[in-house]
Amino acid sequence: MLTDRQLLILQVIIDDFIRSGQPVGSRTLSKKHQISFSSATIRNEMADLEELGYIEKTHISSGRVPSEKGYRYYVDHLLPPQRLTRTDIQKIRSVFAERIYELEKLVQKSAQILSDLTNYTSIALGPAFKESKLKRMQIIPLTEQTAVAIVVTDTGHVENRVITVPTTVNAGDLEKMVNILNERLNGVPLIDLKEKIETEVADVLRRHIRNYDSILNTLIDTLDIPEEEKMFFAGKTNMFNQPEFSDIQKVRPLLNIIEQEKDIYRLLRKQSQKGVRVSIGRENELSGMENCSLITATYSIGDEPFGTIAILGPTRMEYSRVITVLNRVATDLSAALTKWYQNQ
Amino acid sequence: MLTDRQLLILQVIIDDFIRSGQPVGSRTLSKKHQISFSSATIRNEMADLEELGYIEKTHISSGRVPSEKGYRYYVDHLLPPQRLTRTDIQKIRSVFAERIYELEKLVQKSAQILSDLTNYTSIALGPAFKESKLKRMQIIPLTEQTAVAIVVTDTGHVENRVITVPTTVNAGDLEKMVNILNERLNGVPLIDLKEKIETEVADVLRRHIRNYDSILNTLIDTLDIPEEEKMFFAGKTNMFNQPEFSDIQKVRPLLNIIEQEKDIYRLLRKQSQKGVRVSIGRENELSGMENCSLITATYSIGDEPFGTIAILGPTRMEYSRVITVLNRVATDLSAALTKWYQNQ
DNA sequence: TTTAGCACTCGAATTGTTTGAGTGCTAACA
DNA sequence: TGTTAGCACTCAAACAATTCGAGTGCTAAA
């Protein structure tokens, strides 16, 4: 549909705009070494590109800036190849080289390195608790009516909450019950716990434990673990490095979104399909993110998708570099996790 | 040293400036109902106040703004009395009315309500771990070489970390040891744990446990709990509501301080004396906070100081209101905690 | 001691002008 | 027929000049 020349011009416009942040005019373009025709010719092509919706003017006699459609085409078809520098690769590698015992730390560090390398805001989501498996649960009485319930997963994650224990339940029974559960439920994915208890363990419990019902209620509380994955942010204020975000009034909504975290969480959850995904501007369907792009990638253990890492930046983002970095970190993180898991 | 009239003028200047953010001129002042003398008189007084260092001009023919010295005097001697509205009081009360099981949640909610009521950034530093006492420890093996060490305190707080277990240590011994420790150390303040173990428990352990040394090393790891109190922020971006912080370039350093958190942590630690304390501008001795004031208050359980809550805002802060709110929240929080503790 | 009055200052807002980078269109050229 | 040179036009941004108003300090009179 677009001629080769139009593609070339579109690509150079977007490359230049990403670099400079300034609208690109025909004369500027004609001086580029990739381009060998006159500014008048370029003007004609630009008029066509604009009519097709790939670029826009900021005002009637201004140069052109990419439209969302333009960025979309660019990301899908025109990305200039990008290679990481040796230093970048080493920085990434060094993050995963240290021995780390807690899986979450690894994810958190990934977020950190992403924002360090790109200067954008980065987010790491993961691992979903429902994926991880029960290692041990424990109920530790605090007062007569309260206790701390602790669940340890095979990933080394510890989840805890304070629960109320009805006075009708006695401590010994509670302990016995926990013991039975630990024997039977080791290695069961957290998400299956409740079901498993009902189908397989309920009978045993009923036989061994007096006062079965109230204890079970207590237990249900315990297992009602927040399903939400932990989310790690890094470089939350990096947005302010971008000139397009220098007016505080205009970034306010975006700031709120980042501070709240929950909208971002939803966005990330939506895009859990494998591989790298790019959402440009209003594709995010979130008011306040009109001028942002979100690039996500999944990481996995073996073949099992595990979590998501992402970069949030302006629509005028260095897509090529970000995608390359994100890919690399996702790969290295996946490898580290896979290795980590094999040692389990 | 200052005449009554000078005090009046100083107070009205600062009140007005806090409200409007604009330099205050003699004519504006003379129109206030509190003030019954002419603008010329005021000009003379203002010249004196300026010479004494309580107010400054922004340029040669501008109105006056308070200097740090001025704010300091205002805070120490001129605060207009302030009463909370019924709604405010109720909002605060409602936070502490719900039954809450985890002490930390209570502290976190205090931070939230502080920033809601004042529109500034608020910070709650809360209970120092070293203050809290051991309820139970637990070591849960993860793999052959790793385990999760869990420490539960009497406040319902759970601290955990993954540790390495030398292969020379066998699981049974580890468990035996943990049992002994739990028997002997219940209720011991975390900060005294190590000492207590050496003086009182070491002998017992040596008698009962083979391979005493390597296990002890493992244990030391476990007990090496981060000493830092948890810090809760609320309204991190509220700074941007202030017109004096509308230029992103100038807030950059402040933003970094808030995002890093650790500088703030240090500031809060410094000021752990009882009661409300106000640090104005450069009194904070932290570059980036020249235009900020930090107001801190301590909360306590019974008579024992327990933690700190604070408000961070521009030097042009509503001191009177903030101090009143902070006081109220500190009191209510202390009361709630004291009650909470009595139920223990 | 207080105040009215006056000359002066300076920031902010308003207006006009210039500059430069851009446009579209047309006509000439290969 | 596609390309290009040239021209008239547009607009934002930068700059200078002007005005306006809120402020000052100082002096002299009440």
XYZ file of C-alpha atoms (C1' of nucleotides) in Angstrom:
748
model
C 0.000 0.000 0.000
C 2.747 2.457 0.857
C 5.535 2.883 -1.661
C 9.107 2.160 -0.682
C 9.833 5.849 -0.736
C 6.958 6.620 1.574
C 8.123 3.936 3.952
C 11.616 5.366 3.936
C 10.305 8.835 4.657
C 7.989 7.596 7.379
C 10.798 5.734 9.013
C 13.211 8.647 8.899
C 10.570 11.016 10.244
C 9.831 8.774 13.189
C 13.482 8.006 13.898
C 14.275 11.678 13.879
C 11.308 12.662 15.985
C 12.086 9.991 18.564
C 15.599 11.339 18.780
C 14.847 15.044 18.839
C 11.290 15.438 20.031
C 10.839 18.189 17.456
C 8.435 18.137 14.511
C 10.316 17.138 11.364
C 10.195 19.310 8.239
C 10.894 18.559 4.640
C 14.137 20.480 4.485
C 15.556 18.730 7.510
C 14.683 15.422 5.932
C 16.189 16.277 2.568
C 19.508 16.923 4.235
C 19.680 13.408 5.714
C 22.143 11.180 3.941
C 19.606 8.376 3.564
C 17.485 10.677 1.456
C 18.422 11.783 -2.031
C 15.461 13.729 -3.311
C 14.469 17.311 -2.861
C 12.442 18.844 -0.116
C 9.618 19.568 -2.588
C 9.283 15.888 -3.412
C 9.299 15.091 0.281
C 6.576 17.617 0.855
C 4.394 15.838 -1.648
C 5.036 12.462 -0.051
C 4.439 13.894 3.381
C 1.122 15.300 2.270
C 0.147 11.802 1.159
C 1.375 10.218 4.387
C -0.627 12.735 6.315
C -3.741 12.029 4.293
C -3.266 8.342 5.059
C -3.054 9.164 8.750
C 0.514 8.179 9.528
C 1.765 11.631 10.413
C 0.235 14.884 11.606
C 1.023 18.560 11.823
C 1.049 20.324 15.172
C -0.154 23.471 13.437
C -0.800 24.528 9.882
C 2.741 25.342 8.841
C 4.639 23.049 11.130
C 6.713 19.975 10.462
C 5.167 16.582 10.975
C 5.013 14.310 13.973
C 4.068 10.629 13.935
C 0.445 9.766 14.694
C -0.499 6.722 16.739
C -1.141 4.915 13.498
C 2.317 5.944 12.355
C 3.964 4.602 15.498
C 1.968 1.430 15.172
C 3.180 0.871 11.625
C 6.707 1.779 12.654
C 6.696 -0.686 15.531
C 5.189 -3.424 13.404
C 7.249 -3.011 10.250
C 9.967 -0.396 10.394
C 11.953 -0.937 13.582
C 15.597 -0.299 12.870
C 17.706 -3.234 14.036
C 19.352 -2.538 17.342
C 22.205 -4.240 19.072
C 23.002 -3.907 22.709
C 26.418 -2.656 23.633
C 28.781 -4.936 25.430
C 28.360 -2.847 28.573
C 24.604 -3.189 28.505
C 24.795 -6.913 28.095
C 27.227 -7.152 30.941
C 25.119 -5.001 33.212
C 22.169 -7.255 32.615
C 24.192 -10.374 33.057
C 25.690 -9.167 36.330
C 22.223 -8.800 37.813
C 21.499 -12.449 37.271
C 24.971 -13.676 38.030
C 24.810 -13.201 41.787
C 23.322 -15.980 43.719
C 19.933 -14.886 44.899
C 17.769 -16.897 47.199
C 14.503 -15.169 46.898
C 12.714 -15.285 43.661
C 11.039 -11.963 44.274
C 14.357 -10.220 44.660
C 15.275 -11.409 41.215
C 12.124 -9.918 39.748
C 12.648 -6.698 41.621
C 16.181 -6.410 40.348
C 14.972 -6.923 36.819
C 12.756 -3.897 37.168
C 15.691 -1.922 38.478
C 18.022 -2.779 35.641
C 15.322 -2.073 33.077
C 14.820 1.437 34.285
C 18.556 1.974 34.639
C 19.212 0.962 31.072
C 16.327 2.749 29.430
C 15.680 5.772 31.619
C 11.999 5.071 31.534
C 9.690 3.770 34.235
C 9.724 0.027 34.529
C 7.423 -2.440 36.157
C 7.853 -6.069 36.987
C 4.895 -8.198 37.798
C 5.238 -11.520 39.082
C 5.248 -14.453 40.033
C 1.551 -15.113 40.343
C 0.913 -16.665 43.708
C -1.618 -19.013 42.294
C 1.189 -20.531 40.269
C 3.344 -21.221 43.279
C 2.943 -24.214 45.460
C 2.428 -24.694 49.133
C 5.522 -25.538 51.041
C 4.207 -25.185 54.543
C 1.554 -23.363 56.479
C 1.718 -22.345 60.070
C -0.610 -20.765 62.554
C 0.992 -18.959 65.426
C -1.248 -17.762 68.253
C -0.791 -14.174 69.206
C -3.489 -13.573 71.778
C -6.481 -15.598 72.843
C -8.448 -14.437 69.879
C -5.864 -13.697 67.274
C -3.170 -15.609 65.483
C -0.807 -15.094 62.616
C -1.359 -17.392 59.694
C 1.704 -17.958 57.587
C 1.939 -19.615 54.223
C 5.315 -20.411 52.726
C 5.516 -21.222 49.036
C 8.094 -23.180 47.126
C 9.376 -19.920 45.697
C 10.498 -18.847 49.139
C 7.710 -16.354 49.383
C 6.077 -15.872 52.749
C 2.546 -14.607 52.938
C 1.050 -13.768 56.294
C -1.998 -12.254 57.878
C -3.493 -11.880 61.275
C -6.709 -13.836 61.735
C -9.270 -14.120 64.479
C -9.638 -17.451 66.140
C -13.050 -18.109 67.627
C -12.856 -18.930 71.319
C -14.550 -22.229 70.633
C -11.479 -23.428 68.830
C -8.710 -24.743 70.973
C -5.079 -24.326 70.183
C -4.239 -28.009 70.223
C -6.859 -28.831 67.627
C -5.710 -26.010 65.468
C -2.188 -27.301 65.573
C -3.250 -30.834 64.832
C -5.195 -29.622 61.869
C -2.321 -27.619 60.510
C -0.129 -30.655 60.814
C -2.536 -32.804 58.875
C -2.798 -30.176 56.187
C 0.945 -29.843 55.901
C 1.310 -33.570 55.460
C -1.276 -33.763 52.739
C -0.949 -30.531 50.885
C 2.750 -30.141 50.316
C 3.359 -29.066 46.724
C -0.237 -28.247 45.901
C -0.620 -25.032 43.882
C -2.114 -22.368 46.093
C -5.002 -21.839 43.764
C -6.097 -25.449 44.114
C -5.821 -25.503 47.866
C -9.421 -24.946 48.801
C -10.721 -27.474 46.349
C -8.140 -30.012 47.376
C -9.065 -29.589 50.998
C -12.701 -30.169 50.291
C -12.238 -33.190 48.083
C -9.353 -34.935 49.747
C -8.626 -33.702 53.204
C -12.024 -32.898 54.642
C -12.754 -36.503 55.539
C -9.539 -37.022 57.397
C -10.077 -33.794 59.261
C -13.577 -34.676 60.222
C -12.371 -37.901 61.683
C -9.533 -36.425 63.703
C -10.756 -33.073 64.802
C -13.516 -32.036 67.129
C -15.224 -28.822 66.380
C -14.446 -29.263 62.753
C -16.638 -26.504 61.389
C -15.406 -23.486 63.236
C -11.865 -24.503 62.644
C -12.520 -24.856 58.977
C -13.868 -21.336 58.885
C -10.710 -20.089 60.479
C -8.787 -21.969 57.895
C -10.733 -20.547 55.002
C -9.700 -17.139 56.240
C -6.125 -18.215 56.200
C -6.217 -19.522 52.700
C -7.932 -16.493 51.373
C -4.629 -15.207 50.208
C -4.569 -12.128 48.049
C -4.418 -13.348 44.501
C -2.552 -10.337 43.335
C 0.960 -10.701 42.183
C 3.502 -8.408 43.669
C 4.401 -5.501 41.490
C 7.763 -3.763 41.544
C 8.284 -0.324 40.129
C 11.581 1.285 39.306
C 12.260 4.783 38.077
C 8.811 6.059 38.918
C 9.867 9.622 38.322
C 11.829 8.996 35.142
C 8.864 10.350 33.202
C 10.005 13.793 34.172
C 13.128 13.400 32.090
C 10.966 13.619 29.007
C 10.463 17.149 27.705
C 6.872 16.360 26.713
C 6.122 15.825 30.382
C 7.609 19.028 31.696
C 4.260 20.651 32.417
C 3.130 19.352 35.772
C -0.533 20.087 35.159
C -0.561 17.809 32.159
C 1.222 14.921 33.855
C -0.978 14.998 36.926
C -3.320 12.213 35.740
C -0.379 10.081 34.683
C 1.296 10.641 38.038
C -1.796 9.496 39.808
C -1.978 6.377 37.699
C 1.612 5.538 38.528
C 1.188 6.272 42.212
C -1.996 4.266 42.559
C -0.425 1.312 40.830
C -3.665 -0.551 40.444
C -4.529 0.681 36.941
C -1.105 -0.330 35.751
C -1.632 -3.663 37.374
C -4.767 -4.197 35.345
C -3.067 -3.200 32.154
C -0.278 -5.644 32.765
C -2.646 -8.443 33.599
C -4.485 -7.927 30.351
C -1.413 -8.487 28.298
C -0.099 -11.759 29.528
C 0.288 -13.402 26.166
C 3.757 -14.591 25.379
C 6.364 -12.366 23.781
C 6.751 -8.642 23.506
C 3.687 -6.468 23.152
C 3.493 -2.775 22.493
C 0.503 -0.599 23.366
C 0.682 2.862 21.958
C -1.117 5.881 23.384
C -4.843 5.426 23.492
C -4.519 1.757 22.715
C -4.032 1.508 26.470
C -7.590 2.676 26.965
C -6.692 4.524 30.089
C -7.219 8.228 30.363
C -3.979 9.856 31.376
C -1.952 7.491 29.244
C -2.752 9.126 25.897
C 0.844 10.131 25.507
C 2.381 6.969 26.847
C 3.330 3.651 25.440
C 3.561 0.476 27.409
C 5.822 -2.310 26.266
C 5.434 -5.633 27.982
C 7.221 -8.940 27.809
C 6.650 -12.161 29.635
C 9.231 -14.240 31.370
C 8.876 -17.871 32.099
C 10.184 -20.915 33.831
C 10.873 -23.566 31.292
C 7.924 -23.147 28.990
C 5.520 -21.982 31.670
C 4.820 -18.224 31.531
C 5.479 -16.814 34.940
C 5.272 -13.078 35.043
C 5.523 -9.867 33.100
C 8.073 -7.115 32.857
C 7.253 -3.816 31.272
C 8.479 -0.385 30.327
C 6.306 2.667 30.480
C 7.426 5.713 28.549
C 6.190 8.464 26.281
C 4.728 7.499 22.919
C 7.888 9.075 21.606
C 9.853 6.197 22.997
C 12.978 4.521 21.767
C 10.991 1.496 20.758
C 13.832 -0.300 19.127
C 16.163 -0.085 22.075
C 13.487 -0.727 24.659
C 12.242 -3.823 22.908
C 15.757 -5.172 22.583
C 16.564 -4.531 26.225
C 13.252 -5.920 27.398
C 13.761 -9.059 25.363
C 17.195 -9.548 26.746
C 16.175 -9.074 30.349
C 13.192 -11.368 29.902
C 15.398 -14.058 28.432
C 18.068 -13.781 31.096
C 15.504 -13.632 33.864
C 13.750 -16.690 32.498
C 17.030 -18.549 32.311
C 17.944 -17.596 35.863
C 14.556 -18.670 37.148
C 14.610 -21.925 35.248
C 17.991 -22.707 36.731
C 16.781 -21.619 40.150
C 13.853 -23.955 39.885
C 15.956 -26.901 38.832
C 17.853 -26.558 42.062
C 14.654 -26.896 44.022
C 12.507 42.491 71.583
C 9.791 42.944 68.977
C 7.001 45.364 69.743
C 3.439 44.155 69.845
C 2.725 45.940 66.630
C 5.641 44.301 64.908
C 4.461 40.932 66.111
C 0.993 41.625 64.804
C 2.346 42.648 61.440
C 4.666 39.660 61.262
C 1.831 37.338 62.084
C -0.535 38.833 59.549
C 2.141 38.776 56.857
C 2.864 35.116 57.435
C -0.783 34.134 57.723
C -1.542 35.900 54.495
C 1.451 34.519 52.671
C 0.649 30.996 53.774
C -2.820 31.440 52.424
C -2.036 33.157 49.154
C 1.523 32.283 48.283
C 2.004 35.854 47.093
C 4.394 38.418 48.588
C 2.471 40.695 50.930
C 2.598 44.451 50.522
C 1.869 47.277 52.910
C -1.354 48.337 51.221
C -2.788 44.810 51.303
C -1.970 44.653 54.979
C -3.480 48.018 55.812
C -6.802 46.826 54.400
C -6.978 43.860 56.796
C -9.481 44.376 59.577
C -6.959 43.367 62.247
C -4.846 46.320 61.253
C -5.787 49.895 61.934
C -2.809 51.955 60.889
C -1.801 53.223 57.519
C 0.290 51.586 54.883
C 3.080 54.058 55.469
C 3.354 53.056 59.094
C 3.365 49.475 58.046
C 6.121 50.153 55.590
C 8.252 51.512 58.373
C 7.595 48.509 60.558
C 8.248 46.174 57.684
C 11.574 47.822 57.013
C 12.483 47.127 60.639
C 11.262 43.547 60.478
C 13.313 43.057 57.372
C 16.402 44.467 58.991
C 15.892 42.061 61.864
C 15.729 39.195 59.374
C 12.148 38.050 59.840
C 10.951 38.900 56.359
C 12.524 39.388 52.948
C 11.776 40.952 49.610
C 11.801 38.865 46.457
C 13.025 41.904 44.548
C 13.656 45.504 45.312
C 10.112 46.794 45.025
C 8.178 43.697 45.936
C 6.080 42.846 48.935
C 7.594 40.764 51.696
C 7.745 37.050 52.266
C 8.666 35.332 55.528
C 12.272 34.253 55.963
C 13.202 31.007 57.669
C 13.805 33.015 60.805
C 10.350 34.486 60.390
C 8.710 31.102 60.078
C 10.669 29.896 63.040
C 9.424 32.741 65.208
C 5.907 32.268 63.880
C 5.915 28.582 64.695
C 7.385 29.124 68.123
C 5.301 32.096 69.228
C 2.620 33.217 66.834
C 0.639 30.171 65.791
C -3.003 31.136 65.523
C -5.130 28.725 67.516
C -6.760 26.180 65.310
C -9.648 23.879 65.948
C -10.417 20.858 63.893
C -13.802 20.659 62.306
C -16.226 18.024 63.427
C -15.761 16.239 60.102
C -12.014 16.118 60.472
C -12.254 14.718 63.959
C -14.676 12.115 62.781
C -12.539 11.135 59.832
C -9.633 10.568 62.144
C -11.698 8.710 64.656
C -13.172 6.431 62.041
C -9.718 5.274 61.050
C -9.031 4.022 64.528
C -12.536 2.813 65.220
C -12.385 -0.263 63.028
C -10.946 -3.288 64.613
C -7.540 -3.827 63.119
C -5.419 -6.833 63.806
C -2.122 -5.780 62.452
C -0.307 -2.995 64.115
C 1.410 -1.991 60.907
C -1.881 -1.487 59.152
C -2.803 1.004 61.827
C 0.355 2.976 61.237
C -0.105 2.857 57.510
C -3.637 4.130 57.811
C -2.435 6.993 59.953
C -0.176 8.096 57.145
C -3.086 7.900 54.750
C -5.421 10.005 56.827
C -2.705 12.576 57.450
C -2.153 13.164 53.780
C -5.888 13.140 53.099
C -6.556 15.813 55.683
C -3.639 18.066 54.921
C -2.968 17.571 51.227
C 0.720 17.271 51.928
C 3.009 14.287 51.812
C 2.923 12.254 54.962
C 5.199 9.648 56.386
C 4.703 7.207 59.192
C 7.625 5.453 60.706
C 6.599 2.657 62.557
C 7.170 0.465 65.233
C 10.872 -0.098 65.635
C 11.495 -3.803 65.410
C 13.947 -3.672 68.193
C 11.101 -2.598 70.437
C 8.929 -5.544 69.592
C 9.308 -8.888 71.202
C 9.779 -12.350 69.888
C 6.644 -14.404 69.683
C 7.948 -17.324 67.728
C 10.624 -18.204 65.243
C 10.433 -20.878 62.630
C 12.759 -22.357 60.073
C 11.155 -23.996 57.118
C 13.397 -25.960 54.751
C 12.963 -25.086 51.127
C 15.649 -27.111 49.400
C 18.612 -29.061 50.694
C 20.631 -25.924 51.110
C 18.064 -23.232 51.660
C 15.366 -22.536 54.165
C 13.025 -19.708 55.054
C 13.590 -18.259 58.467
C 10.541 -16.620 59.949
C 10.309 -14.434 62.995
C 6.917 -13.472 64.379
C 6.734 -10.605 66.850
C 4.140 -9.812 69.455
C 2.917 -6.989 67.238
C 1.795 -9.495 64.654
C 4.621 -8.565 62.391
C 6.240 -11.314 60.369
C 9.782 -10.926 59.178
C 11.236 -13.488 56.870
C 14.292 -14.215 54.812
C 15.767 -17.049 52.875
C 18.946 -18.428 54.405
C 21.476 -21.026 53.378
C 21.787 -24.074 55.521
C 25.187 -25.756 55.450
C 24.951 -29.390 54.405
C 26.600 -30.381 57.653
C 23.523 -29.285 59.545
C 20.730 -31.783 59.661
C 17.106 -30.844 59.651
C 16.225 -32.603 62.860
C 18.832 -30.752 64.855
C 17.745 -27.490 63.400
C 14.206 -28.138 64.450
C 15.234 -29.184 67.912
C 17.195 -26.017 68.267
C 14.366 -23.813 67.113
C 12.118 -25.514 69.642
C 14.522 -24.853 72.456
C 14.839 -21.241 71.428
C 11.105 -20.774 71.244
C 10.695 -22.154 74.706
C 13.310 -19.893 76.197
C 13.033 -16.716 74.229
C 9.337 -15.990 74.137
C 8.787 -12.320 74.870
C 12.393 -11.245 74.574
C 12.843 -7.940 72.723
C 14.376 -8.625 69.331
C 17.285 -6.368 70.001
C 18.315 -8.403 73.016
C 18.001 -11.735 71.272
C 21.621 -12.338 70.386
C 22.899 -11.403 73.787
C 20.273 -13.475 75.511
C 21.157 -16.464 73.422
C 24.812 -16.197 74.314
C 24.292 -15.663 78.015
C 21.359 -17.910 78.731
C 20.637 -20.358 75.994
C 24.049 -21.282 74.646
C 24.703 -23.805 77.393
C 21.462 -25.652 76.922
C 22.023 -25.764 73.237
C 25.520 -27.079 73.585
C 24.262 -29.879 75.709
C 21.440 -30.906 73.451
C 22.657 -30.294 69.983
C 25.438 -31.884 68.011
C 27.206 -29.707 65.546
C 26.461 -26.723 67.649
C 28.714 -24.271 65.859
C 27.500 -24.464 62.321
C 23.939 -24.375 63.470
C 24.630 -21.313 65.516
C 26.039 -19.598 62.463
C 22.880 -20.349 60.585
C 20.967 -18.934 63.448
C 22.952 -15.746 63.574
C 21.945 -15.225 59.962
C 18.363 -15.613 60.912
C 18.484 -13.171 63.724
C 20.250 -10.586 61.691
C 16.962 -8.891 61.093
C 16.978 -5.544 59.399
C 16.828 -2.994 62.152
C 15.022 -0.503 60.059
C 11.509 0.366 60.883
C 8.998 0.155 58.133
C 8.162 3.462 56.607
C 4.830 4.271 55.017
C 4.353 7.149 52.636
C 1.073 8.650 51.568
C 0.443 11.386 49.053
C 3.915 11.241 47.584
C 2.905 13.462 44.720
C 0.942 15.975 46.760
C 3.921 18.306 46.522
C 2.814 19.115 43.026
C -0.328 20.763 44.338
C 1.825 23.579 45.618
C 2.373 26.401 43.141
C 5.944 26.865 44.344
C 6.709 23.385 43.072
C 5.264 23.755 39.623
C 8.620 23.864 37.872
C 9.721 20.290 37.429
C 13.382 21.132 37.089
C 13.415 22.701 40.518
C 11.606 19.848 42.258
C 13.821 17.170 40.741
C 16.110 16.893 43.786
C 13.149 16.816 46.142
C 11.464 14.158 44.043
C 14.556 12.024 44.251
C 14.697 12.399 48.001
C 11.100 11.300 48.303
C 11.513 8.419 45.908
C 14.674 7.127 47.543
C 13.071 7.265 50.966
C 16.294 6.691 52.846
C 17.191 10.347 53.397
C 13.754 10.944 54.833
C 14.223 7.925 57.005
C 17.361 9.448 58.466
C 15.658 12.747 59.076
C 12.844 11.063 60.918
C 15.182 8.996 63.007
C 17.047 12.078 64.129
C 13.948 13.621 65.579
C 12.599 10.980 67.851
C 12.177 13.178 70.883
C 8.703 13.349 72.275
C 6.106 15.818 71.041
C 5.780 17.827 67.890
C 8.865 19.147 66.166
C 9.101 21.470 63.237
C 12.119 21.719 60.933
C 11.979 24.604 58.560
C 13.813 24.753 55.247
C 17.542 24.453 55.639
C 17.168 23.378 59.222
C 16.681 19.976 57.645
C 20.262 20.068 56.411
C 19.390 18.200 53.291
C 19.955 19.704 49.922
C 16.741 19.624 47.975
C 14.686 20.385 51.038
C 15.513 24.089 51.211
C 11.935 24.929 50.471
C 10.351 22.255 52.602
C 9.365 21.916 56.182
C 9.084 18.693 58.031
C 6.792 18.392 61.002
C 7.135 15.305 63.105
C 5.307 13.904 66.084
C 5.839 10.765 68.061
C 3.226 8.284 69.042
C 3.534 5.918 71.890
C 2.169 2.960 73.734
C 1.440 3.936 77.267
C 4.424 6.127 78.019
C 6.832 4.316 75.791
C 7.581 6.227 72.536
C 6.938 3.885 69.695
C 7.184 5.556 66.327
C 6.985 8.787 64.403
C 4.467 10.334 62.067
C 5.332 13.286 59.929
C 4.161 15.742 57.339
C 6.374 17.041 54.597
C 5.291 20.182 52.826
C 6.553 23.482 51.506
C 8.017 25.977 53.973
C 4.854 27.893 53.179
C 2.865 25.315 55.033
C -0.294 25.608 57.040
C 1.652 25.058 60.226
C -1.211 25.635 62.531
C -3.531 23.173 60.903
C -0.851 20.593 60.289
C 0.339 20.658 63.863
C -3.184 20.320 65.152
C -3.983 17.425 62.842
C -0.682 15.728 63.564
C -1.236 16.036 67.266
C -4.685 14.619 67.027
C -3.651 11.665 64.900
C -0.702 10.954 67.168
C -2.947 10.995 70.208
C -5.610 8.803 68.672
C -3.038 6.421 67.261
C -1.334 6.166 70.625
C -4.644 5.483 72.292
C -5.553 2.807 69.775
C -2.189 1.132 70.162
C -2.271 1.271 73.912
C -5.665 -0.371 73.869
C -4.443 -2.879 71.318
C -1.544 -3.769 73.532
C -3.675 -4.208 76.611
C -5.577 -6.897 74.768
C -2.385 -8.787 74.170
C 4.528 59.315 66.283
C 1.672 58.828 62.452
C 0.318 59.557 57.953
C -0.287 61.618 53.255
C 2.003 62.210 49.225
C 5.391 61.623 45.797
C 9.014 59.754 42.968
C 10.740 55.596 41.883
C 11.314 50.358 40.872
C 10.321 46.217 38.991
C 7.650 42.048 37.515
C 3.996 40.715 34.684
C 1.095 41.300 31.051
C 0.311 43.206 26.503
C 1.524 44.433 22.013
C 4.143 44.635 17.893
C 8.028 43.020 15.067
C 11.252 39.949 13.285
C 13.016 35.549 12.200
C 13.075 31.009 10.601
C 11.348 26.740 9.680
C 7.798 25.065 7.714
C 3.869 24.622 4.187
C 1.181 24.216 -0.601
C 1.032 25.318 -5.218
C 2.621 26.191 -9.847
C 5.410 26.024 -13.651
C 9.496 24.370 -15.778
C 12.452 20.509 -16.651
C 14.322 15.666 -17.732
C 4.981 11.796 -15.961
C 7.629 12.281 -12.013
C 10.812 15.641 -9.984
C 12.310 19.963 -8.628
C 12.982 25.097 -8.192
C 10.746 28.953 -6.794
C 7.404 31.707 -4.629
C 3.832 33.340 -1.559
C 2.134 32.311 2.613
C 1.655 30.692 7.735
C 2.752 30.321 12.315
C 5.441 29.705 16.699
C 9.046 31.522 19.087
C 11.982 35.033 20.346
C 12.600 39.704 21.245
C 11.809 44.535 22.280
C 8.909 48.247 23.711
C 5.130 49.739 26.443
C 1.923 49.869 29.977
C 0.073 48.737 34.389
C -0.081 47.955 39.107
C 1.568 46.750 43.347
C 5.039 47.660 45.795
C 8.948 50.503 47.896
C 11.587 54.538 50.579
C 11.656 59.115 51.871
C 10.016 63.622 53.274
C 7.217 66.874 55.243
C 3.038 68.015 57.512
C -0.479 66.879 61.039
